[in-house]
Amino acid sequence: MQPSKFEYRKASTLDEAVSLGGGEADYLAGGHSLIPAMKLRLSEPSTLVDISGIGDLKGISRDGDTIKIGALTTHSEVASSGVVNDGCAALADAAGMIGDPQVRNRGTIGGNVAHADPASDYPGILVALGATIVTTGRSTAAEDFFTGLFETALGEGEIVTEVQVPATGDGTGAAYSKFFNPASRYAVVGVGAVVTKSGGTCESCRIGVTGASDHAYRATAAEEALSGSDLGDEAIAAAAAKVADGGEMMSDLSASAQYRAHLCSVMASRAISEAASRA
Amino acid sequence: MSLWEKITNFLSSGYTEQAAAVPDAPEAEPETSNDSLSRKENGMSYTISMTVNGTACSGDVEARTLLVDFVRDHLELTGTNVGCDTSQCGSCTIIMDGKSVKSCTTLAVQADGSDVTTIEGLATNGDLHPLQQAFWDEHGLQCGFCTPGMIMAGVGILNENPDPSEETIRHNLEGNICRCTGYQNIVKAIQSAAQSTKGAA
């Protein structure tokens, strides 16, 4: 099973990649979302512009309280990064839950967010963390970046260059919990939670959900319910029950909409509890 | 979400127009070659070179040629299998630049310039690789179809961690499916290989 015919170009600089893109062309990083879609003819670009050789898009660094992850950084590199594990362990955890080792060795964070698979892990945790998606043209908050089924705010010829994640500060904890599809390891539902504590109460929180709806979303009703609470079991359960409110649940072979709504609540309870214990 | 589920999602989410348009889409004729490419280009064929099992190899492929097809059909190294062809079963696993990858989800052109090891490259001078020997000793196979991919995944696991726990081995085999469900002895074989390699070092 191979994709339909296309032309292949390898860009060595970002400027070259931008000039080769647009129209029916698509960008290729690790290819672990795009190539399967092309094999099924769900995607048929006339040209693939391979950006995997662009050195500027690689590497992880920390600048003050911001962790900067180059778009070509693989999931396994994020999962094992000392910088990410020290500054934002929840992101490393989520990266380690993507697919399987072989997929994590090839798939990249930039390709992942640009493809915007509704069952992908990164969007849920990135929305929760308040990450910023940096492209060749601008910076966009993760919660505004994911706009629909395989749809993002990316314009034609625009390339994701970096993902910026705020390091988790004192008094703040973050966690990601997912229900795995047993075969594909995609998230049937995945929930990221960030909790900031002050004394014994929840000063503020952010909750991001993936897998449940056609794109990742912020569960604002649940965030409001949890903020100011004592983070006890009842408060967490009450907030978690509102996590499905923010999105229209998908229904497919893996899970009905009703089951997904239930999983939202269960995964949110786990993520919030873990985040609170890390705060 | 499996790719099949992805399709059903597409079809049930107002994407029928896009999906239905696929068969009618005319094949665009290739443009002339691009000077910015580092490799020689001849129409829609691309000359690639890589090191496979220690030997320099090159070949002319289409852009859409999968790495597994290059290895099997061009290099005639048929030990690497194609199972699900959807990056789930892992029977096509090879080692590329030290990392285990699924060669059914990698284009041959992406492997240009890389160092590839397939199941055929593990044995040296007729001596089985410790993982091959361990799969033999521990009977880590039943029908044998998944075995090359399991062994290459095992190489990847031991490259990352020479002394993995049973839990780590099981967790890191999540990308490989044995249709005979013979996981118990596969895990034992990888544990055994780790022990024998440790003893040798």
Coordinates of C-alpha atoms in Angstrom, one line a residue:
Chain A
M1 CA 0.0 0.0 0.0
Q2 CA 1.7 3.2 -1.1
P3 CA 0.5 6.8 -1.4
S4 CA -0.6 8.2 -4.8
K5 CA 2.2 9.9 -6.8
F6 CA 3.8 13.1 -5.6
E7 CA 6.9 15.1 -6.1
Y8 CA 9.4 15.2 -3.3
R9 CA 11.6 18.2 -2.4
K10 CA 14.0 18.4 0.5
A11 CA 14.4 21.9 2.0
S12 CA 17.6 22.8 3.8
T13 CA 16.4 26.1 5.2
L14 CA 13.2 27.5 6.5
D15 CA 13.1 30.2 3.8
E16 CA 13.5 27.5 1.1
A17 CA 10.7 25.4 2.7
V18 CA 8.3 28.4 2.7
S19 CA 9.1 29.2 -0.9
L20 CA 8.4 25.5 -1.9
G21 CA 5.2 25.3 0.1
G22 CA 1.6 26.5 -0.6
G23 CA -1.0 25.3 -3.1
E24 CA -1.3 21.5 -3.2
A25 CA 2.1 21.0 -1.4
D26 CA 2.3 19.6 2.1
Y27 CA 5.2 19.7 4.6
L28 CA 6.8 16.4 5.8
A29 CA 8.6 16.1 9.2
G30 CA 8.5 12.6 10.7
G31 CA 5.5 11.7 8.6
H32 CA 3.9 9.5 11.2
S33 CA 0.5 11.1 10.8
L34 CA 0.8 12.2 7.2
I35 CA 2.2 9.1 5.6
P36 CA -0.6 6.8 7.0
A37 CA -3.2 9.4 5.8
M38 CA -1.5 9.5 2.3
K39 CA -1.5 5.6 2.1
L40 CA -5.3 5.7 2.7
R41 CA -5.6 8.5 0.1
L42 CA -7.1 10.7 2.8
S43 CA -4.4 13.1 1.9
E44 CA -3.0 13.5 -1.6
P45 CA -0.5 16.4 -1.8
S46 CA 1.0 17.1 -5.2
T47 CA 4.4 17.8 -3.6
L48 CA 5.9 16.9 -0.2
V49 CA 8.4 19.4 1.1
D50 CA 10.6 17.5 3.5
I51 CA 11.6 19.9 6.3
S52 CA 13.4 17.2 8.4
G53 CA 16.8 18.5 7.5
I54 CA 16.4 22.0 8.8
G55 CA 18.7 22.3 11.8
D56 CA 17.0 25.5 13.1
L57 CA 13.9 23.5 14.0
K58 CA 15.6 21.0 16.3
G59 CA 16.4 21.0 20.0
I60 CA 15.0 21.8 23.4
S61 CA 16.1 24.7 25.5
R62 CA 14.9 26.7 28.5
D63 CA 14.7 30.5 28.5
G64 CA 13.7 31.8 31.9
D65 CA 10.3 30.2 32.7
T66 CA 9.7 29.1 29.1
I67 CA 10.6 25.7 27.6
K68 CA 11.2 26.0 23.9
I69 CA 10.8 22.8 21.8
G70 CA 11.9 22.9 18.2
A71 CA 9.2 21.6 15.8
L72 CA 11.3 18.7 14.6
T73 CA 11.9 17.3 18.2
T74 CA 10.6 13.7 18.3
H75 CA 8.2 12.4 20.9
S76 CA 10.9 10.2 22.4
E77 CA 13.3 13.2 22.7
V78 CA 10.6 15.2 24.6
A79 CA 9.8 12.2 26.8
S80 CA 13.4 11.7 27.8
S81 CA 14.5 15.4 27.9
G82 CA 16.0 16.5 31.2
V83 CA 14.8 20.1 30.5
V84 CA 11.2 19.0 29.9
N85 CA 11.2 16.5 32.8
D86 CA 12.6 19.2 35.2
G87 CA 10.4 22.0 34.0
C88 CA 7.2 20.3 33.0
A89 CA 7.1 16.6 33.7
A90 CA 3.4 16.3 32.6
L91 CA 4.5 17.1 29.0
A92 CA 7.2 14.5 29.1
D93 CA 4.7 12.0 30.5
A94 CA 2.2 12.8 27.7
A95 CA 5.0 12.5 25.0
G96 CA 5.9 9.0 26.4
M97 CA 2.2 7.9 26.0
I98 CA 2.1 8.6 22.3
G99 CA 1.8 5.6 20.0
D100 CA 4.7 3.2 20.7
P101 CA 8.5 3.5 20.7
Q102 CA 8.9 3.2 17.0
V103 CA 6.3 6.0 16.4
R104 CA 7.9 8.1 19.1
N105 CA 11.3 7.7 17.4
R106 CA 10.0 9.3 14.2
G107 CA 7.0 11.5 15.0
T108 CA 7.6 15.2 15.8
I109 CA 5.8 17.7 18.0
G110 CA 5.5 20.2 15.2
G111 CA 4.1 17.6 12.8
N112 CA 1.7 16.4 15.5
V113 CA 0.2 19.8 16.2
A114 CA 0.1 20.8 12.5
H115 CA -1.8 17.5 11.6
A116 CA -4.2 18.1 14.5
D117 CA -5.6 14.5 14.8
P118 CA -8.6 14.7 17.1
A119 CA -7.2 11.7 19.1
S120 CA -3.7 13.0 19.4
D121 CA -2.2 13.4 22.9
Y122 CA -0.2 16.6 22.6
P123 CA -3.2 19.0 21.9
G124 CA -4.9 18.1 25.2
I125 CA -1.8 18.7 27.4
L126 CA -0.6 21.7 25.4
V127 CA -4.0 23.4 25.8
A128 CA -4.0 22.7 29.5
L129 CA -0.4 24.0 29.9
G130 CA -1.2 27.2 28.1
A131 CA 1.4 26.5 25.4
T132 CA 2.2 28.7 22.5
I133 CA 2.5 27.4 18.9
V134 CA 5.1 29.5 17.1
T135 CA 5.0 29.5 13.3
T136 CA 6.9 31.2 10.5
G137 CA 4.4 34.1 10.8
R138 CA 3.2 34.4 14.3
S139 CA 2.6 32.9 17.8
T140 CA -0.8 31.4 18.7
A141 CA -2.1 30.1 22.0
A142 CA -2.7 26.3 21.8
E143 CA -6.3 26.7 22.7
D144 CA -6.8 28.9 19.6
F145 CA -4.6 26.8 17.3
F146 CA -6.8 23.7 17.2
T147 CA -9.9 24.7 15.3
G148 CA -11.5 21.5 13.9
L149 CA -11.1 17.9 12.7
F150 CA -7.5 17.9 11.3
E151 CA -7.9 21.7 11.1
T152 CA -5.7 24.4 12.7
A153 CA -5.1 28.1 12.5
L154 CA -2.2 27.5 10.1
G155 CA -2.4 29.4 6.9
E156 CA -1.1 28.2 3.5
G157 CA 2.6 27.8 3.4
E158 CA 2.9 28.5 7.2
I159 CA 5.2 26.2 9.1
V160 CA 5.2 25.4 12.8
T161 CA 8.7 26.2 14.0
E162 CA 8.5 25.8 17.8
V163 CA 6.3 24.9 20.7
Q164 CA 6.7 27.0 23.8
V165 CA 5.6 25.7 27.2
P166 CA 5.6 27.6 30.5
A167 CA 7.6 25.7 33.1
T168 CA 5.5 24.6 36.0
G169 CA 6.2 27.0 38.9
D170 CA 6.1 26.6 42.7
G171 CA 2.7 25.7 44.0
T172 CA 1.6 24.5 40.5
G173 CA 1.3 20.9 39.4
A174 CA 0.4 19.4 36.0
A175 CA -0.6 15.9 34.9
Y176 CA -2.0 14.1 31.8
S177 CA -4.3 11.1 32.0
K178 CA -5.5 9.1 29.0
F179 CA -7.6 6.1 28.1
F180 CA -5.7 4.2 25.4
N181 CA -7.2 2.7 22.3
P182 CA -5.9 -0.9 22.9
A183 CA -4.7 -1.4 19.3
S184 CA -3.6 2.0 18.0
R185 CA -2.6 3.6 21.4
Y186 CA -4.4 6.8 20.4
A187 CA -6.3 8.6 23.1
V188 CA -10.0 7.6 23.2
V189 CA -10.0 10.4 25.7
G190 CA -7.1 12.3 27.2
V191 CA -7.2 15.1 29.8
G192 CA -4.5 17.4 30.8
A193 CA -4.8 19.4 34.1
V194 CA -2.8 22.2 35.6
V195 CA -3.6 23.1 39.2
T196 CA -2.2 26.0 41.2
K197 CA -2.7 25.7 45.0
S198 CA -2.7 28.5 47.6
G199 CA -2.9 27.1 51.1
G200 CA -5.2 24.1 50.8
T201 CA -7.4 25.5 48.1
C202 CA -7.3 25.6 44.3
E203 CA -6.3 29.1 43.3
S204 CA -6.6 28.5 39.6
C205 CA -6.6 25.6 37.1
R206 CA -6.6 24.8 33.4
I207 CA -8.0 21.7 31.9
G208 CA -7.4 20.6 28.3
V209 CA -9.3 17.7 26.6
T210 CA -8.3 15.6 23.5
G211 CA -9.9 12.6 21.8
A212 CA -13.4 13.5 23.0
S213 CA -14.4 16.1 20.5
D214 CA -13.3 16.9 16.9
H215 CA -10.5 19.1 18.3
A216 CA -8.8 19.7 21.6
Y217 CA -10.7 22.2 23.8
R218 CA -10.4 23.9 27.2
A219 CA -13.0 22.7 29.7
T220 CA -13.8 26.1 31.2
A221 CA -17.0 25.0 33.1
A222 CA -14.9 22.4 35.0
E223 CA -12.1 25.0 35.6
E224 CA -14.6 27.4 37.1
A225 CA -16.1 24.6 39.3
L226 CA -12.6 23.6 40.6
S227 CA -11.2 27.1 41.2
G228 CA -11.6 28.1 44.8
S229 CA -12.4 24.5 45.9
D230 CA -10.6 22.5 48.6
L231 CA -9.5 20.0 46.0
G232 CA -11.2 17.2 47.9
D233 CA -12.6 14.1 46.3
E234 CA -16.1 15.7 46.1
A235 CA -14.9 18.9 44.6
I236 CA -12.7 17.1 42.0
A237 CA -15.6 14.8 41.1
A238 CA -18.0 17.7 40.7
A239 CA -15.6 19.6 38.4
A240 CA -14.7 16.4 36.4
A241 CA -18.3 15.9 35.7
K242 CA -18.4 19.2 33.8
V243 CA -15.4 18.4 31.5
A244 CA -17.5 17.0 28.7
D245 CA -19.6 20.2 28.7
G246 CA -17.0 22.1 26.6
G247 CA -17.1 19.9 23.5
E248 CA -19.4 17.9 21.3
M249 CA -18.6 14.2 21.9
M250 CA -17.5 12.1 18.9
S251 CA -19.0 8.7 18.4
D252 CA -17.1 5.9 16.5
L253 CA -16.1 2.3 16.6
S254 CA -14.0 2.9 19.8
A255 CA -16.5 4.6 21.9
S256 CA -20.0 6.1 21.8
A257 CA -20.5 9.8 22.6
Q258 CA -22.0 8.8 26.0
Y259 CA -19.1 6.6 26.8
R260 CA -16.6 9.4 25.8
A261 CA -18.4 11.8 28.1
H262 CA -18.0 9.3 30.9
L263 CA -14.3 8.8 30.1
C264 CA -13.9 12.6 30.2
S265 CA -15.0 12.6 33.8
V266 CA -12.9 9.6 34.8
M267 CA -9.7 10.8 33.1
A268 CA -10.2 14.4 34.4
S269 CA -10.5 13.1 38.0
R270 CA -7.2 11.2 37.7
A271 CA -5.4 14.1 36.0
I272 CA -6.7 16.7 38.5
S273 CA -5.8 14.5 41.5
E274 CA -2.3 13.9 40.2
A275 CA -1.8 17.6 39.3
A276 CA -3.0 18.6 42.8
S277 CA -0.6 16.1 44.4
R278 CA 2.3 17.5 42.4
A279 CA 1.5 21.2 43.2
Chain B
M1 CA -8.2 5.9 17.1
S2 CA -7.3 3.5 14.4
L3 CA -7.0 4.7 10.8
W4 CA -10.2 2.8 10.0
E5 CA -11.9 4.8 12.7
K6 CA -10.3 7.9 11.3
I7 CA -12.0 7.1 8.0
T8 CA -15.4 6.6 9.6
N9 CA -14.9 9.9 11.4
F10 CA -14.1 11.6 8.1
L11 CA -17.1 10.2 6.5
S12 CA -19.4 11.0 9.4
S13 CA -18.1 14.5 9.8
G14 CA -19.0 16.3 6.6
Y15 CA -15.8 15.2 4.9
T16 CA -17.6 13.1 2.3
E17 CA -17.0 15.7 -0.3
Q18 CA -13.3 15.5 0.1
A19 CA -13.2 11.7 0.3
A20 CA -15.5 11.4 -2.7
A21 CA -13.4 13.7 -4.8
V22 CA -10.4 11.5 -4.4
P23 CA -11.0 9.1 -7.3
D24 CA -11.6 12.0 -9.7
A25 CA -8.5 13.9 -8.8
P26 CA -6.3 13.8 -11.9
E27 CA -2.7 12.8 -11.5
A28 CA -0.6 15.9 -11.9
E29 CA 2.3 15.5 -14.3
P30 CA 5.6 16.1 -12.6
E31 CA 7.3 19.4 -13.1
T32 CA 10.9 19.6 -14.1
S33 CA 13.6 18.8 -11.5
N34 CA 14.5 21.1 -8.7
D35 CA 18.0 22.3 -8.4
S36 CA 17.8 22.6 -4.6
L37 CA 17.6 18.8 -4.2
S38 CA 20.8 17.3 -3.0
R39 CA 20.1 14.1 -4.8
K40 CA 20.0 13.4 -8.4
E41 CA 16.6 13.5 -9.8
N42 CA 15.4 11.8 -13.0
G43 CA 11.8 12.7 -13.7
M44 CA 9.8 11.2 -10.9
S45 CA 12.6 8.9 -9.8
Y46 CA 15.0 9.8 -7.0
T47 CA 18.4 8.3 -6.5
I48 CA 18.9 7.4 -2.9
S49 CA 21.9 5.9 -1.0
M50 CA 22.2 4.5 2.4
T51 CA 24.2 2.0 4.4
V52 CA 22.2 -1.2 4.9
N53 CA 23.7 -3.9 7.2
G54 CA 27.1 -2.3 6.8
T55 CA 27.1 -2.2 3.0
A56 CA 26.6 1.0 1.0
C57 CA 23.5 0.7 -1.2
S58 CA 21.8 2.9 -3.7
G59 CA 18.8 2.7 -5.9
D60 CA 16.3 4.7 -7.9
V61 CA 12.9 5.0 -6.3
E62 CA 9.7 6.9 -6.7
A63 CA 9.0 9.5 -4.0
R64 CA 6.1 7.3 -2.7
T65 CA 8.2 4.1 -2.4
L66 CA 8.1 3.0 1.2
L67 CA 11.3 2.1 3.0
V68 CA 10.0 -1.4 3.6
D69 CA 9.4 -1.9 -0.2
F70 CA 12.9 -0.6 -1.0
V71 CA 14.4 -3.0 1.5
R72 CA 12.3 -6.0 0.3
D73 CA 11.9 -5.4 -3.4
H74 CA 15.0 -3.4 -4.4
L75 CA 17.6 -4.9 -2.0
E76 CA 15.8 -8.3 -1.8
L77 CA 16.1 -8.4 1.9
T78 CA 12.8 -10.1 2.6
G79 CA 13.3 -10.8 6.3
T80 CA 11.5 -7.6 7.1
N81 CA 7.7 -8.3 6.9
V82 CA 4.7 -6.2 6.1
G83 CA 1.9 -7.0 8.4
C84 CA -0.9 -4.5 9.0
D85 CA 0.7 -1.8 6.8
T86 CA -0.8 0.8 9.1
S87 CA 2.0 1.3 11.6
Q88 CA 0.3 -0.7 14.3
C89 CA 1.7 -4.3 14.2
G90 CA 5.5 -3.6 14.1
S91 CA 6.4 -6.5 11.9
C92 CA 8.2 -4.0 9.6
T93 CA 10.5 -2.7 12.4
I94 CA 14.1 -2.0 11.4
I95 CA 16.8 0.0 13.0
M96 CA 17.5 3.4 11.4
D97 CA 20.4 5.5 12.8
G98 CA 20.2 3.5 16.0
K99 CA 16.5 3.8 16.6
S100 CA 13.7 1.3 15.9
V101 CA 11.3 2.6 13.3
K102 CA 8.4 1.2 11.3
S103 CA 9.6 1.0 7.7
C104 CA 6.0 0.8 6.4
T105 CA 5.5 4.4 7.6
T106 CA 8.8 5.7 6.4
L107 CA 9.5 6.8 2.8
A108 CA 12.6 5.4 1.2
V109 CA 13.6 9.0 0.3
Q110 CA 13.5 9.9 4.0
A111 CA 16.1 7.2 4.7
D112 CA 18.5 8.7 2.2
G113 CA 21.9 9.0 3.9
S114 CA 21.0 6.9 6.9
D115 CA 22.4 3.8 8.5
V116 CA 19.9 1.0 8.4
T117 CA 20.0 -2.5 10.0
T118 CA 17.5 -5.2 9.1
I119 CA 17.1 -8.6 10.6
E120 CA 19.6 -9.9 8.0
G121 CA 22.3 -7.7 9.4
L122 CA 22.2 -8.9 13.0
A123 CA 24.2 -12.2 12.7
T124 CA 27.9 -11.8 12.3
N125 CA 30.0 -14.5 10.5
G126 CA 27.3 -17.0 11.0
D127 CA 26.9 -16.4 14.7
L128 CA 23.5 -15.4 15.8
H129 CA 23.0 -12.1 17.5
P130 CA 22.3 -12.5 21.2
L131 CA 18.7 -11.6 20.7
Q132 CA 18.3 -14.2 17.8
Q133 CA 19.9 -16.8 20.0
A134 CA 17.6 -15.9 22.9
F135 CA 14.5 -16.2 20.7
W136 CA 15.8 -19.6 19.7
D137 CA 16.6 -20.7 23.3
E138 CA 13.4 -19.4 24.9
H139 CA 11.2 -20.4 22.0
G140 CA 10.2 -16.8 21.5
L141 CA 8.1 -17.5 18.4
Q142 CA 5.2 -19.6 17.2
C143 CA 4.3 -18.9 13.5
G144 CA 7.3 -16.6 13.2
F145 CA 5.7 -13.8 11.2
C146 CA 6.2 -11.1 13.8
T147 CA 9.6 -12.4 14.8
P148 CA 11.9 -10.2 12.7
G149 CA 10.0 -7.1 13.9
M150 CA 10.0 -8.4 17.5
I151 CA 13.7 -8.9 17.4
M152 CA 14.4 -5.5 15.9
A153 CA 12.1 -3.9 18.5
G154 CA 14.1 -5.8 21.1
V155 CA 17.4 -4.3 19.6
G156 CA 15.8 -0.9 20.0
I157 CA 14.8 -1.6 23.6
L158 CA 18.3 -2.8 24.6
N159 CA 19.9 0.1 22.7
E160 CA 17.9 2.4 25.0
N161 CA 18.3 0.4 28.2
P162 CA 20.7 -2.6 28.3
D163 CA 19.0 -3.9 31.5
P164 CA 15.3 -3.3 31.2
S165 CA 12.8 -4.6 33.7
E166 CA 10.0 -7.0 32.6
E167 CA 7.6 -4.1 32.8
T168 CA 9.8 -1.9 30.7
I169 CA 10.1 -4.7 28.0
R170 CA 6.3 -5.2 27.9
H171 CA 5.6 -1.5 27.8
N172 CA 8.1 -1.0 25.0
L173 CA 6.7 -3.9 22.9
E174 CA 3.4 -2.0 22.7
G175 CA 4.1 -1.3 19.0
N176 CA 4.5 -5.0 18.1
I177 CA 1.6 -7.4 17.8
C178 CA 2.0 -11.2 17.8
R179 CA -1.0 -12.8 16.2
C180 CA -0.2 -16.1 18.0
T181 CA -0.2 -14.2 21.3
G182 CA 3.2 -15.6 22.2
Y183 CA 4.2 -12.7 24.3
Q184 CA 5.4 -14.6 27.3
N185 CA 8.4 -16.2 25.6
I186 CA 9.1 -13.1 23.6
V187 CA 9.5 -11.1 26.8
K188 CA 11.6 -14.0 28.3
A189 CA 13.8 -14.0 25.2
I190 CA 14.5 -10.2 25.5
Q191 CA 15.2 -10.6 29.2
S192 CA 17.5 -13.5 28.5
A193 CA 19.4 -11.6 25.8
A194 CA 19.9 -8.7 28.2
Q195 CA 21.4 -11.0 30.8
S196 CA 23.7 -12.7 28.2
T197 CA 24.9 -9.4 26.8
K198 CA 25.5 -8.1 30.3
G199 CA 27.6 -11.3 31.1
A200 CA 29.6 -10.8 27.9
A201 CA 30.4 -7.1 28.8

